[in-house]
mmCIF file of C-alpha atoms in Angstrom:
data_model
loop_
_atom_site.group_PDB
_atom_site.id
_atom_site.type_symbol
_atom_site.label_atom_id
_atom_site.label_comp_id
_atom_site.label_asym_id
_atom_site.label_seq_id
_atom_site.Cartn_x
_atom_site.Cartn_y
_atom_site.Cartn_z
ATOM 1 C CA UNK A 69 -36.002 -107.089 -112.708
ATOM 2 C CA UNK A 70 -33.343 -105.023 -113.521
ATOM 3 C CA UNK A 71 -33.739 -101.145 -112.160
ATOM 4 C CA UNK A 72 -31.685 -97.951 -113.916
ATOM 5 C CA UNK A 73 -29.864 -95.812 -111.013
ATOM 6 C CA UNK A 74 -29.678 -92.547 -112.351
ATOM 7 C CA UNK A 75 -25.997 -91.547 -112.085
ATOM 8 C CA UNK A 76 -24.681 -89.821 -108.506
ATOM 9 C CA UNK A 77 -22.063 -88.341 -111.121
ATOM 10 C CA UNK A 78 -24.230 -86.539 -113.200
ATOM 11 C CA UNK A 79 -26.888 -85.404 -110.442
ATOM 12 C CA UNK A 80 -24.076 -83.822 -108.535
ATOM 13 C CA UNK A 81 -23.957 -81.693 -112.111
ATOM 14 C CA UNK A 82 -26.999 -80.429 -112.675
ATOM 15 C CA UNK A 83 -27.179 -79.724 -108.950
ATOM 16 C CA UNK A 84 -24.250 -77.628 -108.827
ATOM 17 C CA UNK A 85 -25.824 -75.834 -112.148
ATOM 18 C CA UNK A 86 -29.096 -75.004 -111.051
ATOM 19 C CA UNK A 87 -27.725 -73.879 -106.563
ATOM 20 C CA UNK A 88 -29.250 -77.298 -105.386
ATOM 21 C CA UNK A 89 -28.227 -79.959 -102.374
ATOM 22 C CA UNK A 90 -29.838 -83.072 -104.275
ATOM 23 C CA UNK A 91 -27.178 -86.035 -104.431
ATOM 24 C CA UNK A 92 -29.172 -89.312 -103.628
ATOM 25 C CA UNK A 93 -29.403 -91.843 -106.262
ATOM 26 C CA UNK A 94 -32.940 -92.384 -107.339
ATOM 27 C CA UNK A 95 -34.332 -96.179 -108.770
ATOM 28 C CA UNK A 96 -36.436 -96.760 -111.722
ATOM 29 C CA UNK A 97 -38.387 -99.294 -113.006
ATOM 30 C CA UNK A 98 -36.762 -99.028 -116.362
ATOM 31 C CA UNK A 99 -38.835 -100.698 -118.372
ATOM 32 C CA UNK A 100 -41.229 -97.598 -117.516
ATOM 33 C CA UNK A 101 -38.366 -95.573 -118.328
ATOM 34 C CA UNK A 102 -38.837 -94.840 -122.377
ATOM 35 C CA UNK A 103 -39.266 -91.536 -123.067
ATOM 36 C CA UNK A 104 -42.652 -89.114 -123.867
ATOM 37 C CA UNK A 105 -43.834 -87.065 -121.042
ATOM 38 C CA UNK A 106 -45.502 -86.299 -117.707
ATOM 39 C CA UNK A 107 -47.873 -83.469 -117.184
ATOM 40 C CA UNK A 108 -48.288 -82.374 -113.245
ATOM 41 C CA UNK A 109 -50.095 -79.551 -112.123
ATOM 42 C CA UNK A 110 -48.329 -79.073 -108.374
ATOM 43 C CA UNK A 111 -47.366 -76.094 -106.256
ATOM 44 C CA UNK A 112 -44.219 -73.787 -107.036
ATOM 45 C CA UNK A 113 -41.554 -75.706 -105.025
ATOM 46 C CA UNK A 114 -42.907 -79.037 -105.307
ATOM 47 C CA UNK A 115 -40.628 -80.547 -108.108
ATOM 48 C CA UNK A 116 -37.150 -79.381 -107.623
ATOM 49 C CA UNK A 117 -35.912 -78.598 -110.069
ATOM 50 C CA UNK A 118 -32.667 -80.418 -109.405
ATOM 51 C CA UNK A 119 -34.371 -83.677 -109.476
ATOM 52 C CA UNK A 120 -36.142 -82.610 -112.360
ATOM 53 C CA UNK A 121 -33.376 -81.782 -115.082
ATOM 54 C CA UNK A 122 -31.543 -85.045 -113.888
ATOM 55 C CA UNK A 123 -34.630 -87.537 -114.035
ATOM 56 C CA UNK A 124 -35.346 -85.994 -117.932
ATOM 57 C CA UNK A 125 -31.975 -86.901 -118.883
ATOM 58 C CA UNK A 126 -32.175 -89.865 -117.085
ATOM 59 C CA UNK A 127 -35.217 -91.551 -118.235
ATOM 60 C CA UNK A 128 -36.129 -89.963 -121.815
ATOM 61 C CA UNK A 129 -39.796 -88.325 -120.075
ATOM 62 C CA UNK A 130 -40.477 -84.945 -120.521
ATOM 63 C CA UNK A 131 -41.865 -83.553 -117.081
ATOM 64 C CA UNK A 132 -44.193 -80.282 -118.108
ATOM 65 C CA UNK A 133 -45.570 -78.437 -115.135
ATOM 66 C CA UNK A 134 -48.312 -76.113 -114.810
ATOM 67 C CA UNK A 135 -48.353 -74.137 -111.470
ATOM 68 C CA UNK A 136 -51.600 -73.986 -109.651
ATOM 69 C CA UNK A 137 -52.075 -72.153 -106.699
ATOM 70 C CA UNK A 138 -56.295 -73.090 -105.030
ATOM 71 C CA UNK A 139 -57.508 -77.370 -105.038
ATOM 72 C CA UNK A 140 -60.984 -75.318 -106.116
ATOM 73 C CA UNK A 141 -59.009 -74.575 -108.961
ATOM 74 C CA UNK A 142 -57.800 -76.961 -109.545
ATOM 75 C CA UNK A 143 -60.747 -79.328 -109.300
ATOM 76 C CA UNK A 144 -62.652 -77.472 -111.879
ATOM 77 C CA UNK A 145 -59.820 -77.594 -114.598
ATOM 78 C CA UNK A 146 -59.857 -81.581 -113.998
ATOM 79 C CA UNK A 147 -63.938 -82.009 -114.433
ATOM 80 C CA UNK A 148 -63.788 -79.330 -116.913
ATOM 81 C CA UNK A 149 -61.367 -82.155 -119.161
ATOM 82 C CA UNK A 150 -63.768 -84.706 -117.845
ATOM 83 C CA UNK A 151 -63.114 -88.325 -119.538
ATOM 84 C CA UNK A 152 -59.748 -86.507 -121.377
ATOM 85 C CA UNK A 153 -57.616 -85.219 -118.904
ATOM 86 C CA UNK A 154 -54.298 -83.338 -120.266
ATOM 87 C CA UNK A 155 -52.752 -84.372 -116.585
ATOM 88 C CA UNK A 156 -50.937 -87.288 -115.196
ATOM 89 C CA UNK A 157 -49.969 -86.174 -111.777
ATOM 90 C CA UNK A 158 -52.087 -83.518 -109.334
ATOM 91 C CA UNK A 159 -51.590 -82.319 -105.894
ATOM 92 C CA UNK A 160 -54.646 -82.426 -104.321
ATOM 93 C CA UNK A 161 -54.557 -81.990 -100.248
ATOM 94 C CA UNK A 162 -56.179 -85.677 -98.437
ATOM 95 C CA UNK A 163 -59.247 -83.965 -97.264
ATOM 96 C CA UNK A 164 -60.341 -82.893 -100.431
ATOM 97 C CA UNK A 165 -60.087 -85.972 -101.967
ATOM 98 C CA UNK A 166 -63.464 -87.599 -101.439
ATOM 99 C CA UNK A 167 -64.939 -84.356 -104.158
ATOM 100 C CA UNK A 168 -62.659 -85.236 -106.350
ATOM 101 C CA UNK A 169 -63.182 -89.048 -105.714
ATOM 102 C CA UNK A 170 -66.926 -88.484 -106.608
ATOM 103 C CA UNK A 171 -66.771 -86.970 -109.390
ATOM 104 C CA UNK A 172 -64.654 -89.571 -110.482
ATOM 105 C CA UNK A 173 -61.146 -87.509 -110.863
ATOM 106 C CA UNK A 174 -58.889 -89.858 -109.972
ATOM 107 C CA UNK A 175 -57.561 -93.415 -110.085
ATOM 108 C CA UNK A 176 -57.006 -95.143 -107.050
ATOM 109 C CA UNK A 177 -53.280 -95.020 -106.140
ATOM 110 C CA UNK A 178 -51.347 -98.119 -106.818
ATOM 111 C CA UNK A 179 -48.678 -99.082 -104.174
ATOM 112 C CA UNK A 180 -47.184 -101.779 -105.335
ATOM 113 C CA UNK A 181 -46.238 -100.108 -108.794
ATOM 114 C CA UNK A 182 -43.914 -97.909 -106.192
ATOM 115 C CA UNK A 183 -41.327 -99.485 -104.909
ATOM 116 C CA UNK A 184 -39.797 -96.144 -102.259
ATOM 117 C CA UNK A 185 -43.934 -95.970 -100.850
ATOM 118 C CA UNK A 186 -41.820 -96.855 -97.890
ATOM 119 C CA UNK A 187 -39.943 -94.027 -97.572
ATOM 120 C CA UNK A 188 -43.027 -92.833 -96.841
ATOM 121 C CA UNK A 189 -43.533 -91.921 -93.042
ATOM 122 C CA UNK A 190 -46.235 -94.266 -91.985
ATOM 123 C CA UNK A 191 -48.179 -91.820 -90.347
ATOM 124 C CA UNK A 192 -49.020 -90.138 -93.160
ATOM 125 C CA UNK A 193 -49.408 -92.909 -95.943
ATOM 126 C CA UNK A 194 -51.358 -95.286 -93.407
ATOM 127 C CA UNK A 195 -53.858 -93.312 -91.568
ATOM 128 C CA UNK A 196 -57.365 -93.440 -91.415
ATOM 129 C CA UNK A 197 -57.782 -90.542 -94.474
ATOM 130 C CA UNK A 198 -55.510 -91.930 -96.416
ATOM 131 C CA UNK A 199 -57.775 -95.010 -97.433
ATOM 132 C CA UNK A 200 -61.159 -94.706 -99.193
ATOM 133 C CA UNK A 201 -63.078 -97.034 -100.488
ATOM 134 C CA UNK A 202 -60.845 -99.451 -99.657
ATOM 135 C CA UNK A 203 -57.863 -98.427 -101.561
ATOM 136 C CA UNK A 204 -55.219 -95.092 -101.685
ATOM 137 C CA UNK A 205 -55.827 -92.709 -103.216
ATOM 138 C CA UNK A 206 -52.267 -89.898 -103.333
ATOM 139 C CA UNK A 207 -48.892 -90.696 -102.389
ATOM 140 C CA UNK A 208 -47.784 -87.945 -99.918
ATOM 141 C CA UNK A 209 -45.388 -85.703 -100.013
ATOM 142 C CA UNK A 210 -45.555 -82.626 -97.546
ATOM 143 C CA UNK A 211 -48.125 -82.044 -94.396
ATOM 144 C CA UNK A 212 -49.566 -79.064 -92.762
ATOM 145 C CA UNK A 213 -51.057 -78.842 -89.326
ATOM 146 C CA UNK A 214 -52.047 -76.433 -86.819
ATOM 147 C CA UNK A 215 -49.495 -75.906 -83.555
ATOM 148 C CA UNK A 216 -49.019 -74.857 -80.638
ATOM 149 C CA UNK A 217 -46.814 -71.911 -80.933
ATOM 150 C CA UNK A 218 -44.712 -70.196 -78.016
ATOM 151 C CA UNK A 219 -42.126 -67.743 -76.995
ATOM 152 C CA UNK A 220 -39.736 -69.109 -75.991
ATOM 153 C CA UNK A 221 -38.806 -66.881 -73.677
ATOM 154 C CA UNK A 222 -41.877 -66.385 -72.553
ATOM 155 C CA UNK A 223 -42.928 -70.427 -71.962
ATOM 156 C CA UNK A 224 -41.156 -73.216 -71.217
ATOM 157 C CA UNK A 225 -40.850 -76.131 -73.849
ATOM 158 C CA UNK A 226 -42.896 -78.154 -71.002
ATOM 159 C CA UNK A 227 -45.992 -75.923 -70.775
ATOM 160 C CA UNK A 228 -46.049 -76.276 -75.082
ATOM 161 C CA UNK A 229 -46.548 -79.891 -74.390
ATOM 162 C CA UNK A 230 -50.455 -79.415 -73.523
ATOM 163 C CA UNK A 231 -53.361 -76.880 -74.875
ATOM 164 C CA UNK A 232 -54.724 -76.413 -71.170
ATOM 165 C CA UNK A 233 -51.484 -74.068 -70.877
ATOM 166 C CA UNK A 234 -53.245 -72.224 -73.621
ATOM 167 C CA UNK A 235 -56.304 -71.431 -71.840
ATOM 168 C CA UNK A 236 -54.326 -71.261 -68.301
ATOM 169 C CA UNK A 237 -54.528 -67.545 -66.006
ATOM 170 C CA UNK A 238 -50.966 -67.398 -66.314
ATOM 171 C CA UNK A 239 -50.837 -66.487 -69.503
ATOM 172 C CA UNK A 240 -54.596 -64.865 -69.274
ATOM 173 C CA UNK A 241 -54.361 -61.710 -72.845
ATOM 174 C CA UNK A 242 -51.736 -63.335 -74.182
ATOM 175 C CA UNK A 243 -52.657 -65.423 -76.662
ATOM 176 C CA UNK A 244 -54.759 -65.897 -80.165
ATOM 177 C CA UNK A 245 -56.471 -68.448 -81.994
ATOM 178 C CA UNK A 246 -59.016 -68.583 -84.868
ATOM 179 C CA UNK A 247 -62.229 -69.614 -83.417
ATOM 180 C CA UNK A 248 -62.917 -72.052 -86.083
ATOM 181 C CA UNK A 249 -59.730 -74.319 -85.911
ATOM 182 C CA UNK A 250 -60.078 -74.401 -82.336
ATOM 183 C CA UNK A 251 -63.316 -75.374 -81.673
ATOM 184 C CA UNK A 252 -61.989 -78.848 -83.963
ATOM 185 C CA UNK A 253 -59.246 -78.604 -80.958
ATOM 186 C CA UNK A 254 -61.053 -79.143 -78.201
ATOM 187 C CA UNK A 255 -63.206 -81.580 -79.202
ATOM 188 C CA UNK A 256 -60.370 -83.437 -79.315
ATOM 189 C CA UNK A 257 -59.356 -81.919 -75.768
ATOM 190 C CA UNK A 258 -61.906 -83.784 -75.331
ATOM 191 C CA UNK A 259 -61.877 -86.703 -76.302
ATOM 192 C CA UNK A 260 -63.999 -86.085 -79.071
ATOM 193 C CA UNK A 261 -64.070 -86.989 -82.921
ATOM 194 C CA UNK A 262 -63.311 -83.315 -84.374
ATOM 195 C CA UNK A 263 -64.113 -84.656 -87.895
ATOM 196 C CA UNK A 264 -66.871 -85.048 -86.666
ATOM 197 C CA UNK A 265 -67.002 -88.752 -88.408
ATOM 198 C CA UNK A 266 -67.823 -90.670 -85.499
ATOM 199 C CA UNK A 267 -71.250 -88.756 -85.668
ATOM 200 C CA UNK A 268 -72.316 -88.806 -88.936
ATOM 201 C CA UNK A 269 -75.393 -91.434 -87.554
ATOM 202 C CA UNK A 270 -75.749 -89.667 -85.126
ATOM 203 C CA UNK A 271 -76.027 -85.861 -84.616
ATOM 204 C CA UNK A 272 -78.023 -85.189 -82.163
ATOM 205 C CA UNK A 273 -74.481 -85.905 -80.110
ATOM 206 C CA UNK A 274 -73.143 -83.932 -82.529
ATOM 207 C CA UNK A 275 -74.475 -81.186 -81.588
ATOM 208 C CA UNK A 276 -74.546 -81.575 -77.995
ATOM 209 C CA UNK A 277 -70.576 -82.174 -78.296
ATOM 210 C CA UNK A 278 -70.288 -78.758 -80.730
ATOM 211 C CA UNK A 279 -72.397 -77.513 -77.529
ATOM 212 C CA UNK A 280 -70.090 -78.549 -75.098
ATOM 213 C CA UNK A 281 -66.617 -77.143 -77.068
ATOM 214 C CA UNK A 282 -69.058 -73.866 -77.463
ATOM 215 C CA UNK A 283 -69.861 -73.436 -74.064
ATOM 216 C CA UNK A 284 -66.036 -74.718 -72.905
ATOM 217 C CA UNK A 285 -65.101 -71.437 -75.206
ATOM 218 C CA UNK A 286 -66.953 -68.840 -74.064
ATOM 219 C CA UNK A 287 -66.086 -70.388 -70.425
ATOM 220 C CA UNK A 288 -61.909 -69.143 -71.460
ATOM 221 C CA UNK A 289 -63.462 -66.124 -73.231
ATOM 222 C CA UNK A 290 -61.726 -63.656 -70.651
ATOM 223 C CA UNK A 291 -58.005 -65.201 -71.112
ATOM 224 C CA UNK A 292 -57.886 -64.927 -74.958
ATOM 225 C CA UNK A 293 -56.579 -61.578 -76.653
ATOM 226 C CA UNK A 294 -57.917 -61.610 -80.410
ATOM 227 C CA UNK A 295 -59.667 -64.260 -81.903
ATOM 228 C CA UNK A 296 -57.522 -63.477 -85.356
ATOM 229 C CA UNK A 297 -57.497 -64.526 -88.965
ATOM 230 C CA UNK A 298 -54.166 -65.436 -90.889
ATOM 231 C CA UNK A 299 -51.332 -66.649 -90.797
ATOM 232 C CA UNK A 300 -49.923 -62.377 -91.391
ATOM 233 C CA UNK A 301 -51.980 -61.178 -88.051
ATOM 234 C CA UNK A 302 -50.572 -64.126 -85.835
ATOM 235 C CA UNK A 303 -46.488 -63.533 -86.882
ATOM 236 C CA UNK A 304 -47.056 -59.803 -86.086
ATOM 237 C CA UNK A 305 -48.437 -60.323 -82.499
ATOM 238 C CA UNK A 306 -45.534 -63.126 -82.043
ATOM 239 C CA UNK A 307 -43.312 -59.935 -83.261
ATOM 240 C CA UNK A 308 -45.346 -57.639 -81.396
ATOM 241 C CA UNK A 309 -44.845 -58.957 -78.662
ATOM 242 C CA UNK A 310 -48.968 -58.948 -78.522
ATOM 243 C CA UNK A 311 -49.086 -62.683 -77.710
ATOM 244 C CA UNK A 312 -46.805 -64.743 -75.859
ATOM 245 C CA UNK A 313 -48.044 -68.473 -77.249
ATOM 246 C CA UNK A 314 -51.014 -68.885 -79.968
ATOM 247 C CA UNK A 315 -52.930 -72.166 -81.917
ATOM 248 C CA UNK A 316 -51.395 -71.694 -85.623
ATOM 249 C CA UNK A 317 -50.783 -73.022 -88.875
ATOM 250 C CA UNK A 318 -46.771 -74.350 -88.269
ATOM 251 C CA UNK A 319 -46.358 -71.877 -92.191
ATOM 252 C CA UNK A 320 -46.616 -68.727 -91.006
ATOM 253 C CA UNK A 321 -45.065 -69.674 -87.712
ATOM 254 C CA UNK A 322 -41.729 -71.729 -89.064
ATOM 255 C CA UNK A 323 -41.004 -68.703 -91.561
ATOM 256 C CA UNK A 324 -40.479 -66.879 -88.133
ATOM 257 C CA UNK A 325 -38.077 -69.137 -86.994
ATOM 258 C CA UNK A 326 -36.509 -69.075 -90.452
ATOM 259 C CA UNK A 327 -36.213 -65.524 -89.955
ATOM 260 C CA UNK A 328 -34.714 -65.959 -86.564
ATOM 261 C CA UNK A 329 -37.792 -64.958 -83.873
ATOM 262 C CA UNK A 330 -37.404 -66.809 -80.847
ATOM 263 C CA UNK A 331 -40.398 -68.385 -81.676
ATOM 264 C CA UNK A 332 -41.079 -72.749 -81.604
ATOM 265 C CA UNK A 333 -44.090 -74.651 -81.745
ATOM 266 C CA UNK A 334 -45.242 -78.359 -81.514
ATOM 267 C CA UNK A 335 -47.819 -80.948 -80.948
ATOM 268 C CA UNK A 336 -49.437 -81.203 -77.562
ATOM 269 C CA UNK A 337 -49.985 -84.422 -76.238
ATOM 270 C CA UNK A 338 -54.333 -84.291 -76.694
ATOM 271 C CA UNK A 339 -53.161 -84.452 -80.506
ATOM 272 C CA UNK A 340 -54.359 -81.825 -83.346
ATOM 273 C CA UNK A 341 -55.704 -81.547 -86.799
ATOM 274 C CA UNK A 342 -53.439 -81.550 -89.849
ATOM 275 C CA UNK A 343 -53.862 -81.534 -93.490
ATOM 276 C CA UNK A 344 -51.264 -83.762 -95.991
ATOM 277 C CA UNK A 345 -50.421 -82.863 -100.015
ATOM 278 C CA UNK A 346 -50.233 -86.345 -101.967
ATOM 279 C CA UNK A 347 -49.195 -86.526 -106.117
ATOM 280 C CA UNK A 348 -52.120 -88.080 -107.139
ATOM 281 C CA UNK A 349 -53.041 -89.652 -110.779
ATOM 282 C CA UNK A 350 -56.090 -88.866 -112.791
ATOM 283 C CA UNK A 351 -58.885 -90.903 -113.988
ATOM 284 C CA UNK A 352 -57.669 -92.131 -117.486
ATOM 285 C CA UNK A 353 -54.222 -90.287 -117.340
ATOM 286 C CA UNK A 354 -52.755 -90.110 -120.641
ATOM 287 C CA UNK A 355 -48.922 -90.679 -119.441
ATOM 288 C CA UNK A 356 -50.106 -93.164 -116.559
ATOM 289 C CA UNK A 357 -46.672 -95.438 -116.938
ATOM 290 C CA UNK A 358 -44.822 -92.214 -117.015
ATOM 291 C CA UNK A 359 -46.651 -90.785 -114.042
ATOM 292 C CA UNK A 360 -46.054 -94.135 -111.849
ATOM 293 C CA UNK A 361 -42.021 -93.935 -112.858
ATOM 294 C CA UNK A 362 -42.354 -89.830 -112.220
ATOM 295 C CA UNK A 363 -43.489 -91.303 -108.300
ATOM 296 C CA UNK A 364 -41.146 -93.001 -108.084
ATOM 297 C CA UNK A 365 -38.359 -91.451 -108.394
ATOM 298 C CA UNK A 366 -39.368 -88.126 -105.530
ATOM 299 C CA UNK A 367 -39.963 -90.891 -103.577
ATOM 300 C CA UNK A 368 -36.359 -91.925 -103.990
ATOM 301 C CA UNK A 369 -34.808 -90.399 -101.037
ATOM 302 C CA UNK A 370 -35.019 -88.226 -98.246
ATOM 303 C CA UNK A 371 -32.755 -85.979 -99.687
ATOM 304 C CA UNK A 372 -35.280 -85.117 -102.523
ATOM 305 C CA UNK A 373 -37.893 -84.840 -99.538
ATOM 306 C CA UNK A 374 -36.173 -82.409 -97.390
ATOM 307 C CA UNK A 375 -35.269 -80.153 -100.639
ATOM 308 C CA UNK A 376 -39.105 -80.064 -101.051
ATOM 309 C CA UNK A 377 -39.669 -79.288 -97.499
ATOM 310 C CA UNK A 378 -37.207 -76.708 -97.125
ATOM 311 C CA UNK A 379 -38.250 -75.047 -100.940
ATOM 312 C CA UNK A 380 -42.134 -75.497 -99.566
ATOM 313 C CA UNK A 381 -41.821 -74.614 -95.958
ATOM 314 C CA UNK A 382 -43.857 -77.445 -95.971
ATOM 315 C CA UNK A 383 -43.427 -80.818 -93.388
ATOM 316 C CA UNK A 384 -41.811 -83.882 -95.109
ATOM 317 C CA UNK A 385 -43.960 -86.799 -95.067
ATOM 318 C CA UNK A 386 -40.717 -88.823 -95.610
ATOM 319 C CA UNK A 387 -38.677 -91.152 -92.807
ATOM 320 C CA UNK A 388 -35.783 -89.549 -93.370
ATOM 321 C CA UNK A 389 -35.926 -85.796 -94.688
ATOM 322 C CA UNK A 390 -34.771 -84.181 -91.143
ATOM 323 C CA UNK A 391 -31.535 -86.209 -91.834
ATOM 324 C CA UNK A 392 -30.579 -83.802 -94.815
ATOM 325 C CA UNK A 393 -31.760 -80.160 -92.928
ATOM 326 C CA UNK A 394 -30.369 -77.964 -90.857
ATOM 327 C CA UNK A 395 -30.607 -78.019 -87.182
ATOM 328 C CA UNK A 396 -32.669 -74.635 -87.710
ATOM 329 C CA UNK A 397 -34.578 -76.564 -91.107
ATOM 330 C CA UNK A 398 -35.555 -79.525 -88.175
ATOM 331 C CA UNK A 399 -36.513 -77.088 -86.062
ATOM 332 C CA UNK A 400 -39.098 -75.784 -88.699
ATOM 333 C CA UNK A 401 -40.312 -78.732 -90.561
ATOM 334 C CA UNK A 402 -40.544 -81.260 -88.896
ATOM 335 C CA UNK A 403 -41.416 -82.949 -85.157
ATOM 336 C CA UNK A 404 -39.814 -85.864 -83.233
ATOM 337 C CA UNK A 405 -42.298 -88.736 -84.275
ATOM 338 C CA UNK A 406 -43.893 -88.847 -80.536
ATOM 339 C CA UNK A 407 -45.807 -85.616 -82.132
ATOM 340 C CA UNK A 408 -46.320 -87.292 -84.522
ATOM 341 C CA UNK A 409 -48.223 -89.847 -83.380
ATOM 342 C CA UNK A 410 -50.669 -87.222 -81.331
ATOM 343 C CA UNK A 411 -51.461 -85.773 -84.965
ATOM 344 C CA UNK A 412 -55.301 -86.492 -86.586
ATOM 345 C CA UNK A 413 -55.668 -85.748 -90.063
ATOM 346 C CA UNK A 414 -58.855 -83.612 -90.855
ATOM 347 C CA UNK A 415 -61.399 -85.401 -93.177
ATOM 348 C CA UNK A 416 -64.369 -84.753 -95.007
ATOM 349 C CA UNK A 417 -67.108 -87.530 -94.645
ATOM 350 C CA UNK A 418 -68.680 -85.790 -92.044
ATOM 351 C CA UNK A 419 -67.908 -81.545 -93.206
ATOM 352 C CA UNK A 420 -72.496 -80.974 -93.717
ATOM 353 C CA UNK A 421 -73.136 -82.456 -90.263
ATOM 354 C CA UNK A 422 -69.639 -80.955 -89.232
ATOM 355 C CA UNK A 423 -69.916 -77.226 -90.211
ATOM 356 C CA UNK A 424 -73.516 -77.253 -89.937
ATOM 357 C CA UNK A 425 -72.273 -76.663 -86.518
ATOM 358 C CA UNK A 426 -69.456 -75.618 -86.334
ATOM 359 C CA UNK A 427 -70.361 -72.308 -87.611
ATOM 360 C CA UNK A 428 -73.158 -71.028 -85.524
ATOM 361 C CA UNK A 429 -71.039 -71.849 -83.174
ATOM 362 C CA UNK A 430 -68.068 -69.278 -83.407
ATOM 363 C CA UNK A 431 -70.989 -66.740 -84.253
ATOM 364 C CA UNK A 432 -72.535 -67.842 -80.903
ATOM 365 C CA UNK A 433 -68.387 -67.822 -79.091
ATOM 366 C CA UNK A 434 -68.463 -63.853 -80.433
ATOM 367 C CA UNK A 435 -71.020 -63.116 -79.328
ATOM 368 C CA UNK A 436 -71.102 -63.474 -76.087
#
C-alpha cells in the first residue's frame, strides 16, 4: 500500500515557527488521509503543537482539541452523549478502562490498523492491564508511577534499589509516604497482589493480606516522619531537608529534579505500581478512520514521544523517546529497562474489594 510521508522540510519549518524541536517524519496510510476532522479530548500538552500543525497540513484532517482535567468529568461528558458522541479520541487512564468499557463508551482498539504500534515499549502495550475481554482498548502514550525518591546527597543509588531502605533504622525520622499508596507497595514487597485481583474469589485471604500489611506499617510507624497527602507537601519536605527519602509519584519528583534540586528516583527491585494514559477511540466515533490516521501518526517516532514527555512531565511509553531527551530530561522522565520491568500497573477489577479493606486499614494505622 502506498504511504504518505510527512515532509521533513515542511515539518522543520513548522517546528521553527512554534519553537518546537520535532523533526522526525511520520508515516500515514494515504487511504485514510482524506480530509475532514478528528475530535480529541485530552490533557494540556498531550498533542504537541508542531505535530498538530504538520498533521493538519499533510493530511487535510483538522484536529479539534478539547482540554480535559479530570477522568470523572470526561466520563460524565461522554456518558451524556451516549450513542452519538462528538469525540473520536479521548485520553483514559488504564485503571479507569473498566468504567468506560462497562458503559459501552469505548471501542476496542485494532492494533493491526496502526503500523506504528510496535514503537510502543511492550512493557506498556502488552501488560495485563491493557487487555480486557480479549481486546486492547487504548494506545499507551504516557505513564506515571509511585517511585522511591531520595536526596542524592544523603542516600546512595544502591540504597534506592530496595524499599527496605525506607523502613531502615538508618533513616528513622527522615521518611514520608502516602499511607494508601504504601499499603499496596507493602503487599507487593511481601509477594502479594496489591491490586487484589488474585483474591476476588477469596475475600478472607484478601483480608488477611491487608491485615499483614497494616500490621507491618504499624510496626514501622515510629520510623516515619510523616504520612503526607499531596505532591506539593512531599516536595516541600525535600526542599526543607525534613526528609531524605520518600515514596512519591514521579511527577512532583521530576519537577524537583528539573529545578536542580539534588533528588533522584528509582523503581526498587520489589516493584511498584503505576498507571498509563492512553489514547482511546470512542464507541460510535463519528470519524473513526481519521482517528486511526491520527493515532498512527502520533506513534510514528520517539521524537514525538519525547516532546509529549517534555511538555507534560510524564514518562513516554515510546521505545526510543529517551534518545531525544537531554541527560537532565532523561533522569526526570525515563527509567532503565531493568527498573521498568519491576513495575506493575494498577487494575480496577477488584477495587471494591481492595478499598473496602484498605481504607479502614489506613485509619487503623493512623490511630495506632
